[in-house]
């Protein structure tokens, strides 16, 4: 496990993917103070993509020593009604303090981007998650992502853009990831296992692409580890109140 990182980078915690992300540089993992995109592979993977965004935000705060600062989650009010809200007991099961998350429900995608830009510019914030659904949200373009990327670099606030039900668009994000739910290993007494994710690197400013891994979240260490490819026991994100059905890959 690779938990020690440079002051300006954060890792997943799984050695193989962290070392691969270094490329030709000496920095394992991904840079802080940047914009990163998280895409659900399919609509039914939305919960897993949301969970990964939140867990990576937690990782960035561990490295930056800002765990006492809030995570700002900005989303469209209509999408919040359709998808449900974060479930505090589920967050606790993931090792995340629900009290450290501040939710902003904006009336539309343009308001989401404006609120997110204001949040990213605020250095006392730990990290920001910007959730936008739909194929082509109004206001989301290359200029908007450049603005978020610039603000993140100036303030030091690492930002994640969560995209559901959409194909990738031109973006200034440093990295773009595709996420799908994956089977987990049952715990004692056949209890539901830890959350497991299939992740694929779709874009990287350093020129890397095609990296993929199956990662399992460990709530005790608050890090990821490589997961074995096993049978069909569903992994549960535990962060949505609607308990979406999660696709399982055998």
PDB file of C-alpha atoms in Angstrom:
ATOM      1  CA  UNK A   1       0.000   0.000   0.000  1.00  0.00           C
ATOM      2  CA  UNK A   2       1.263   3.429  -0.925  1.00  0.00           C
ATOM      3  CA  UNK A   3      -0.009   6.067   1.514  1.00  0.00           C
ATOM      4  CA  UNK A   4       3.008   8.369   1.648  1.00  0.00           C
ATOM      5  CA  UNK A   5       2.819  10.968  -1.102  1.00  0.00           C
ATOM      6  CA  UNK A   6       4.375  14.234  -2.058  1.00  0.00           C
ATOM      7  CA  UNK A   7       2.750  17.363  -0.662  1.00  0.00           C
ATOM      8  CA  UNK A   8       1.213  18.272  -4.012  1.00  0.00           C
ATOM      9  CA  UNK A   9      -0.118  14.840  -5.026  1.00  0.00           C
ATOM     10  CA  UNK A  10      -2.586  12.331  -3.614  1.00  0.00           C
ATOM     11  CA  UNK A  11      -2.859   8.603  -4.247  1.00  0.00           C
ATOM     12  CA  UNK A  12      -5.572   5.983  -4.319  1.00  0.00           C
ATOM     13  CA  UNK A  13      -3.488   3.938  -1.873  1.00  0.00           C
ATOM     14  CA  UNK A  14      -3.144   0.958  -4.250  1.00  0.00           C
ATOM     15  CA  UNK A  15       0.458   0.691  -5.379  1.00  0.00           C
ATOM     16  CA  UNK A  16      -0.057  -0.546  -8.945  1.00  0.00           C
ATOM     17  CA  UNK A  17      -2.333   2.268 -10.094  1.00  0.00           C
ATOM     18  CA  UNK A  18      -0.488   4.944  -8.090  1.00  0.00           C
ATOM     19  CA  UNK A  19       2.892   4.051  -9.584  1.00  0.00           C
ATOM     20  CA  UNK A  20       1.410   3.800 -13.085  1.00  0.00           C
ATOM     21  CA  UNK A  21      -0.025   7.306 -12.747  1.00  0.00           C
ATOM     22  CA  UNK A  22       3.463   8.675 -12.158  1.00  0.00           C
ATOM     23  CA  UNK A  23       4.358   8.001 -15.793  1.00  0.00           C
ATOM     24  CA  UNK A  24       7.791   9.464 -16.367  1.00  0.00           C
ATOM     25  CA  UNK A  25       7.593  11.739 -13.327  1.00  0.00           C
ATOM     26  CA  UNK A  26       8.575  10.960  -9.748  1.00  0.00           C
ATOM     27  CA  UNK A  27       5.120  11.807  -8.352  1.00  0.00           C
ATOM     28  CA  UNK A  28       2.813   8.885  -7.649  1.00  0.00           C
ATOM     29  CA  UNK A  29      -0.912   9.450  -7.961  1.00  0.00           C
ATOM     30  CA  UNK A  30      -2.725  12.601  -9.069  1.00  0.00           C
ATOM     31  CA  UNK A  31      -2.032  16.285  -8.402  1.00  0.00           C
ATOM     32  CA  UNK A  32      -3.919  18.236  -5.773  1.00  0.00           C
ATOM     33  CA  UNK A  33      -5.377  21.676  -6.573  1.00  0.00           C
ATOM     34  CA  UNK A  34      -6.701  20.471  -9.932  1.00  0.00           C
ATOM     35  CA  UNK A  35     -10.006  19.572 -11.550  1.00  0.00           C
ATOM     36  CA  UNK A  36     -10.642  15.840 -12.016  1.00  0.00           C
ATOM     37  CA  UNK A  37     -13.672  14.265 -13.743  1.00  0.00           C
ATOM     38  CA  UNK A  38     -15.528  11.148 -12.612  1.00  0.00           C
ATOM     39  CA  UNK A  39     -17.947   9.563 -15.115  1.00  0.00           C
ATOM     40  CA  UNK A  40     -20.454   6.791 -14.443  1.00  0.00           C
ATOM     41  CA  UNK A  41     -19.953   4.010 -16.998  1.00  0.00           C
ATOM     42  CA  UNK A  42     -23.730   3.426 -17.154  1.00  0.00           C
ATOM     43  CA  UNK A  43     -26.704   5.172 -15.526  1.00  0.00           C
ATOM     44  CA  UNK A  44     -26.897   2.375 -12.942  1.00  0.00           C
ATOM     45  CA  UNK A  45     -23.289   3.124 -11.943  1.00  0.00           C
ATOM     46  CA  UNK A  46     -24.184   6.635 -10.761  1.00  0.00           C
ATOM     47  CA  UNK A  47     -24.037   5.677  -7.083  1.00  0.00           C
ATOM     48  CA  UNK A  48     -20.585   4.145  -7.509  1.00  0.00           C
ATOM     49  CA  UNK A  49     -19.316   7.229  -9.342  1.00  0.00           C
ATOM     50  CA  UNK A  50     -20.681   9.447  -6.579  1.00  0.00           C
ATOM     51  CA  UNK A  51     -19.060   7.258  -3.932  1.00  0.00           C
ATOM     52  CA  UNK A  52     -15.694   7.321  -5.697  1.00  0.00           C
ATOM     53  CA  UNK A  53     -15.815  11.114  -5.968  1.00  0.00           C
ATOM     54  CA  UNK A  54     -16.448  11.431  -2.252  1.00  0.00           C
ATOM     55  CA  UNK A  55     -13.777   8.888  -1.293  1.00  0.00           C
ATOM     56  CA  UNK A  56     -11.170  10.603  -3.473  1.00  0.00           C
ATOM     57  CA  UNK A  57     -12.129  13.938  -1.945  1.00  0.00           C
ATOM     58  CA  UNK A  58     -11.476  12.344   1.434  1.00  0.00           C
ATOM     59  CA  UNK A  59      -8.075  11.113   0.221  1.00  0.00           C
ATOM     60  CA  UNK A  60      -7.080  14.597  -0.925  1.00  0.00           C
ATOM     61  CA  UNK A  61      -7.919  16.064   2.464  1.00  0.00           C
ATOM     62  CA  UNK A  62      -5.839  13.451   4.257  1.00  0.00           C
ATOM     63  CA  UNK A  63      -2.809  14.404   2.192  1.00  0.00           C
ATOM     64  CA  UNK A  64      -3.407  18.158   2.387  1.00  0.00           C
ATOM     65  CA  UNK A  65      -4.119  17.887   6.139  1.00  0.00           C
ATOM     66  CA  UNK A  66      -7.481  19.609   5.709  1.00  0.00           C
ATOM     67  CA  UNK A  67      -9.728  16.924   7.217  1.00  0.00           C
ATOM     68  CA  UNK A  68     -11.225  19.540   9.530  1.00  0.00           C
ATOM     69  CA  UNK A  69     -12.470  21.519   6.540  1.00  0.00           C
ATOM     70  CA  UNK A  70     -15.786  20.857   4.774  1.00  0.00           C
ATOM     71  CA  UNK A  71     -16.392  19.064   1.500  1.00  0.00           C
ATOM     72  CA  UNK A  72     -18.789  21.138  -0.608  1.00  0.00           C
ATOM     73  CA  UNK A  73     -21.169  19.111  -2.783  1.00  0.00           C
ATOM     74  CA  UNK A  74     -22.992  21.200  -5.418  1.00  0.00           C
ATOM     75  CA  UNK A  75     -25.763  19.729  -7.522  1.00  0.00           C
ATOM     76  CA  UNK A  76     -28.951  20.535  -9.419  1.00  0.00           C
ATOM     77  CA  UNK A  77     -31.996  20.681  -7.135  1.00  0.00           C
ATOM     78  CA  UNK A  78     -34.060  18.579  -9.527  1.00  0.00           C
ATOM     79  CA  UNK A  79     -31.409  15.878  -9.690  1.00  0.00           C
ATOM     80  CA  UNK A  80     -31.243  15.837  -5.901  1.00  0.00           C
ATOM     81  CA  UNK A  81     -34.984  15.099  -5.778  1.00  0.00           C
ATOM     82  CA  UNK A  82     -34.715  12.361  -8.409  1.00  0.00           C
ATOM     83  CA  UNK A  83     -31.651  10.579  -7.083  1.00  0.00           C
ATOM     84  CA  UNK A  84     -32.029  11.081  -3.342  1.00  0.00           C
ATOM     85  CA  UNK A  85     -29.513  12.529  -0.940  1.00  0.00           C
ATOM     86  CA  UNK A  86     -26.408  11.280   0.782  1.00  0.00           C
ATOM     87  CA  UNK A  87     -27.249   8.869   3.585  1.00  0.00           C
ATOM     88  CA  UNK A  88     -25.427   9.790   6.839  1.00  0.00           C
ATOM     89  CA  UNK A  89     -25.235   6.255   8.317  1.00  0.00           C
ATOM     90  CA  UNK A  90     -23.863   5.034   4.977  1.00  0.00           C
ATOM     91  CA  UNK A  91     -21.222   7.757   5.014  1.00  0.00           C
ATOM     92  CA  UNK A  92     -20.185   6.692   8.504  1.00  0.00           C
ATOM     93  CA  UNK A  93     -19.819   3.112   7.247  1.00  0.00           C
ATOM     94  CA  UNK A  94     -17.359   4.410   4.674  1.00  0.00           C
ATOM     95  CA  UNK A  95     -15.342   6.143   7.388  1.00  0.00           C
ATOM     96  CA  UNK A  96     -16.569   9.635   6.469  1.00  0.00           C
ATOM     97  CA  UNK A  97     -17.945  12.156   8.956  1.00  0.00           C
ATOM     98  CA  UNK A  98     -21.321  13.342   7.585  1.00  0.00           C
ATOM     99  CA  UNK A  99     -20.969  16.604   9.507  1.00  0.00           C
ATOM    100  CA  UNK A 100     -18.050  17.598   7.264  1.00  0.00           C
ATOM    101  CA  UNK A 101     -20.172  17.719   4.099  1.00  0.00           C
ATOM    102  CA  UNK A 102     -22.082  20.842   3.072  1.00  0.00           C
ATOM    103  CA  UNK A 103     -24.715  20.434   0.351  1.00  0.00           C
ATOM    104  CA  UNK A 104     -25.704  23.144  -2.088  1.00  0.00           C
ATOM    105  CA  UNK A 105     -28.802  22.508  -4.210  1.00  0.00           C
ATOM    106  CA  UNK A 106     -28.830  24.987  -7.083  1.00  0.00           C
ATOM    107  CA  UNK A 107     -31.877  25.605  -9.312  1.00  0.00           C
ATOM    108  CA  UNK A 108     -30.160  24.659 -12.601  1.00  0.00           C
ATOM    109  CA  UNK A 109     -26.827  23.719 -14.171  1.00  0.00           C
ATOM    110  CA  UNK A 110     -25.713  27.326 -14.676  1.00  0.00           C
ATOM    111  CA  UNK A 111     -26.333  28.056 -11.003  1.00  0.00           C
ATOM    112  CA  UNK A 112     -24.462  24.848 -10.110  1.00  0.00           C
ATOM    113  CA  UNK A 113     -21.398  26.037 -12.028  1.00  0.00           C
ATOM    114  CA  UNK A 114     -21.560  29.515 -10.486  1.00  0.00           C
ATOM    115  CA  UNK A 115     -21.871  28.151  -6.954  1.00  0.00           C
ATOM    116  CA  UNK A 116     -19.075  25.675  -7.612  1.00  0.00           C
ATOM    117  CA  UNK A 117     -16.787  28.414  -8.909  1.00  0.00           C
ATOM    118  CA  UNK A 118     -17.401  30.466  -5.771  1.00  0.00           C
ATOM    119  CA  UNK A 119     -16.691  27.439  -3.574  1.00  0.00           C
ATOM    120  CA  UNK A 120     -13.496  26.464  -5.391  1.00  0.00           C
ATOM    121  CA  UNK A 121     -12.114  29.970  -4.964  1.00  0.00           C
ATOM    122  CA  UNK A 122     -12.487  29.702  -1.171  1.00  0.00           C
ATOM    123  CA  UNK A 123      -9.184  28.386   0.216  1.00  0.00           C
ATOM    124  CA  UNK A 124     -10.591  27.357   3.657  1.00  0.00           C
ATOM    125  CA  UNK A 125     -12.700  24.672   1.937  1.00  0.00           C
ATOM    126  CA  UNK A 126     -11.318  21.131   1.909  1.00  0.00           C
ATOM    127  CA  UNK A 127     -12.535  20.012  -1.529  1.00  0.00           C
ATOM    128  CA  UNK A 128     -15.461  20.505  -3.916  1.00  0.00           C
ATOM    129  CA  UNK A 129     -17.645  18.011  -5.793  1.00  0.00           C
ATOM    130  CA  UNK A 130     -19.647  19.412  -8.720  1.00  0.00           C
ATOM    131  CA  UNK A 131     -22.429  17.074  -9.863  1.00  0.00           C
ATOM    132  CA  UNK A 132     -23.984  17.619 -13.279  1.00  0.00           C
ATOM    133  CA  UNK A 133     -26.365  15.185 -14.955  1.00  0.00           C
ATOM    134  CA  UNK A 134     -27.713  14.995 -18.482  1.00  0.00           C
ATOM    135  CA  UNK A 135     -26.072  14.762 -21.875  1.00  0.00           C
ATOM    136  CA  UNK A 136     -25.369  18.458 -22.342  1.00  0.00           C
ATOM    137  CA  UNK A 137     -25.918  20.590 -19.207  1.00  0.00           C
ATOM    138  CA  UNK A 138     -26.428  24.253 -20.048  1.00  0.00           C
ATOM    139  CA  UNK A 139     -23.331  26.312 -19.275  1.00  0.00           C
ATOM    140  CA  UNK A 140     -20.934  23.368 -19.180  1.00  0.00           C
ATOM    141  CA  UNK A 141     -18.239  23.864 -21.785  1.00  0.00           C
ATOM    142  CA  UNK A 142     -14.473  24.108 -22.109  1.00  0.00           C
ATOM    143  CA  UNK A 143     -14.482  27.665 -20.752  1.00  0.00           C
ATOM    144  CA  UNK A 144     -16.400  26.648 -17.629  1.00  0.00           C
ATOM    145  CA  UNK A 145     -13.991  23.796 -16.865  1.00  0.00           C
ATOM    146  CA  UNK A 146     -10.992  26.043 -17.513  1.00  0.00           C
ATOM    147  CA  UNK A 147     -12.403  28.481 -14.974  1.00  0.00           C
ATOM    148  CA  UNK A 148     -12.808  25.749 -12.355  1.00  0.00           C
ATOM    149  CA  UNK A 149      -9.334  24.406 -13.083  1.00  0.00           C
ATOM    150  CA  UNK A 150      -7.765  27.866 -12.730  1.00  0.00           C
ATOM    151  CA  UNK A 151      -9.600  28.588  -9.476  1.00  0.00           C
ATOM    152  CA  UNK A 152      -8.572  25.202  -8.052  1.00  0.00           C
ATOM    153  CA  UNK A 153      -4.933  25.848  -8.872  1.00  0.00           C
ATOM    154  CA  UNK A 154      -5.019  29.302  -7.258  1.00  0.00           C
ATOM    155  CA  UNK A 155      -6.890  28.306  -4.098  1.00  0.00           C
ATOM    156  CA  UNK A 156      -5.434  24.831  -3.623  1.00  0.00           C
ATOM    157  CA  UNK A 157      -8.952  23.313  -3.433  1.00  0.00           C
ATOM    158  CA  UNK A 158      -9.024  19.997  -5.302  1.00  0.00           C
ATOM    159  CA  UNK A 159     -12.226  19.728  -7.323  1.00  0.00           C
ATOM    160  CA  UNK A 160     -14.115  16.749  -8.725  1.00  0.00           C
ATOM    161  CA  UNK A 161     -16.723  16.998 -11.466  1.00  0.00           C
ATOM    162  CA  UNK A 162     -19.210  14.136 -11.248  1.00  0.00           C
ATOM    163  CA  UNK A 163     -20.934  13.380 -14.545  1.00  0.00           C
ATOM    164  CA  UNK A 164     -23.894  11.028 -14.864  1.00  0.00           C
ATOM    165  CA  UNK A 165     -25.808   9.890 -17.935  1.00  0.00           C
ATOM    166  CA  UNK A 166     -23.462  11.693 -20.288  1.00  0.00           C
ATOM    167  CA  UNK A 167     -20.746  11.231 -22.861  1.00  0.00           C
ATOM    168  CA  UNK A 168     -17.455  13.054 -22.172  1.00  0.00           C
ATOM    169  CA  UNK A 169     -17.232  16.638 -23.425  1.00  0.00           C
ATOM    170  CA  UNK A 170     -14.166  18.833 -24.121  1.00  0.00           C
ATOM    171  CA  UNK A 171     -12.735  19.698 -20.736  1.00  0.00           C
ATOM    172  CA  UNK A 172      -9.766  21.304 -18.989  1.00  0.00           C
ATOM    173  CA  UNK A 173      -9.793  18.603 -16.277  1.00  0.00           C
ATOM    174  CA  UNK A 174      -6.394  17.141 -15.413  1.00  0.00           C
ATOM    175  CA  UNK A 175      -7.801  13.611 -15.434  1.00  0.00           C
ATOM    176  CA  UNK A 176     -11.011  11.867 -16.434  1.00  0.00           C
ATOM    177  CA  UNK A 177     -12.112   8.533 -14.993  1.00  0.00           C
ATOM    178  CA  UNK A 178     -14.869   6.093 -15.882  1.00  0.00           C
ATOM    179  CA  UNK A 179     -16.339   4.171 -12.936  1.00  0.00           C
ATOM    180  CA  UNK A 180     -18.488   1.052 -12.676  1.00  0.00           C
ATOM    181  CA  UNK A 181     -19.690  -1.001  -9.732  1.00  0.00           C
ATOM    182  CA  UNK A 182     -17.902  -4.315  -9.238  1.00  0.00           C
ATOM    183  CA  UNK A 183     -18.431  -7.460  -7.146  1.00  0.00           C
ATOM    184  CA  UNK A 184     -17.101  -7.458  -3.612  1.00  0.00           C
ATOM    185  CA  UNK A 185     -15.976 -10.253  -1.321  1.00  0.00           C
ATOM    186  CA  UNK A 186     -18.513 -11.091   1.379  1.00  0.00           C
ATOM    187  CA  UNK A 187     -17.407 -10.516   4.947  1.00  0.00           C
ATOM    188  CA  UNK A 188     -17.932 -12.826   7.925  1.00  0.00           C
ATOM    189  CA  UNK A 189     -21.446 -14.306   8.215  1.00  0.00           C
ATOM    190  CA  UNK A 190     -21.955 -13.461   4.547  1.00  0.00           C
ATOM    191  CA  UNK A 191     -22.227  -9.751   5.326  1.00  0.00           C
ATOM    192  CA  UNK A 192     -22.026  -7.293   2.429  1.00  0.00           C
ATOM    193  CA  UNK A 193     -18.401  -6.641   1.516  1.00  0.00           C
ATOM    194  CA  UNK A 194     -16.486  -3.417   1.129  1.00  0.00           C
ATOM    195  CA  UNK A 195     -17.307  -1.165  -1.863  1.00  0.00           C
ATOM    196  CA  UNK A 196     -15.450  -2.202  -5.012  1.00  0.00           C
ATOM    197  CA  UNK A 197     -15.011  -0.134  -8.176  1.00  0.00           C
ATOM    198  CA  UNK A 198     -13.806  -0.812 -11.704  1.00  0.00           C
ATOM    199  CA  UNK A 199     -11.999   2.353 -12.790  1.00  0.00           C
ATOM    200  CA  UNK A 200     -10.577   3.284 -16.192  1.00  0.00           C
ATOM    201  CA  UNK A 201      -8.448   6.320 -17.002  1.00  0.00           C
ATOM    202  CA  UNK A 202      -9.999   8.004 -20.047  1.00  0.00           C
ATOM    203  CA  UNK A 203      -7.866  11.146 -20.157  1.00  0.00           C
ATOM    204  CA  UNK A 204      -4.732  12.458 -18.440  1.00  0.00           C
ATOM    205  CA  UNK A 205      -2.942  15.723 -19.022  1.00  0.00           C
ATOM    206  CA  UNK A 206       0.391  13.893 -18.802  1.00  0.00           C
ATOM    207  CA  UNK A 207      -0.538  11.767 -21.810  1.00  0.00           C
ATOM    208  CA  UNK A 208      -1.404   8.569 -19.948  1.00  0.00           C
ATOM    209  CA  UNK A 209      -4.484   6.598 -20.957  1.00  0.00           C
ATOM    210  CA  UNK A 210      -5.936   3.126 -20.802  1.00  0.00           C
ATOM    211  CA  UNK A 211      -5.008   2.465 -17.166  1.00  0.00           C
ATOM    212  CA  UNK A 212      -7.588   0.393 -15.340  1.00  0.00           C
ATOM    213  CA  UNK A 213      -7.946  -1.280 -11.980  1.00  0.00           C
ATOM    214  CA  UNK A 214     -10.422  -2.949  -9.658  1.00  0.00           C
ATOM    215  CA  UNK A 215     -10.168  -1.236  -6.295  1.00  0.00           C
ATOM    216  CA  UNK A 216     -11.693  -1.969  -2.896  1.00  0.00           C
ATOM    217  CA  UNK A 217     -12.228   0.742  -0.271  1.00  0.00           C
ATOM    218  CA  UNK A 218     -10.864   0.089   3.235  1.00  0.00           C
ATOM    219  CA  UNK A 219     -12.684   2.267   5.767  1.00  0.00           C
ATOM    220  CA  UNK A 220     -10.120   1.610   8.499  1.00  0.00           C
ATOM    221  CA  UNK A 221      -7.175   3.006   6.533  1.00  0.00           C
ATOM    222  CA  UNK A 222      -9.376   5.258   4.370  1.00  0.00           C
ATOM    223  CA  UNK A 223      -7.555   4.054   1.297  1.00  0.00           C
ATOM    224  CA  UNK A 224      -8.072   1.768  -1.684  1.00  0.00           C
ATOM    225  CA  UNK A 225      -6.464  -1.592  -2.263  1.00  0.00           C
ATOM    226  CA  UNK A 226      -6.426  -3.853  -5.284  1.00  0.00           C
ATOM    227  CA  UNK A 227      -9.404  -6.201  -5.279  1.00  0.00           C
ATOM    228  CA  UNK A 228      -9.469  -9.747  -6.562  1.00  0.00           C
ATOM    229  CA  UNK A 229     -11.683 -10.624  -9.535  1.00  0.00           C
ATOM    230  CA  UNK A 230     -14.277 -12.833  -7.879  1.00  0.00           C
ATOM    231  CA  UNK A 231     -17.887 -13.984  -8.177  1.00  0.00           C
ATOM    232  CA  UNK A 232     -21.053 -11.939  -8.128  1.00  0.00           C
ATOM    233  CA  UNK A 233     -21.514 -10.497  -4.651  1.00  0.00           C
ATOM    234  CA  UNK A 234     -22.706  -6.905  -5.147  1.00  0.00           C
ATOM    235  CA  UNK A 235     -20.677  -4.006  -3.785  1.00  0.00           C
ATOM    236  CA  UNK A 236     -22.780  -1.323  -2.117  1.00  0.00           C
ATOM    237  CA  UNK A 237     -21.829   2.351  -2.058  1.00  0.00           C
ATOM    238  CA  UNK A 238     -24.030   3.087   0.952  1.00  0.00           C
ATOM    239  CA  UNK A 239     -24.448   6.768   0.141  1.00  0.00           C
ATOM    240  CA  UNK A 240     -27.875   7.047  -1.487  1.00  0.00           C
ATOM    241  CA  UNK A 241     -31.217   6.954   0.238  1.00  0.00           C
ATOM    242  CA  UNK A 242     -32.949   5.356  -2.736  1.00  0.00           C
ATOM    243  CA  UNK A 243     -30.740   2.244  -2.603  1.00  0.00           C
ATOM    244  CA  UNK A 244     -30.279   2.038  -6.361  1.00  0.00           C
ATOM    245  CA  UNK A 245     -29.748  -1.390  -7.805  1.00  0.00           C
ATOM    246  CA  UNK A 246     -26.050  -1.748  -8.608  1.00  0.00           C
ATOM    247  CA  UNK A 247     -24.853  -3.552 -11.715  1.00  0.00           C
ATOM    248  CA  UNK A 248     -22.606  -6.528 -11.029  1.00  0.00           C
ATOM    249  CA  UNK A 249     -19.921  -7.765 -13.339  1.00  0.00           C
ATOM    250  CA  UNK A 250     -19.019 -11.429 -13.030  1.00  0.00           C
TER     251      UNK A 250
END
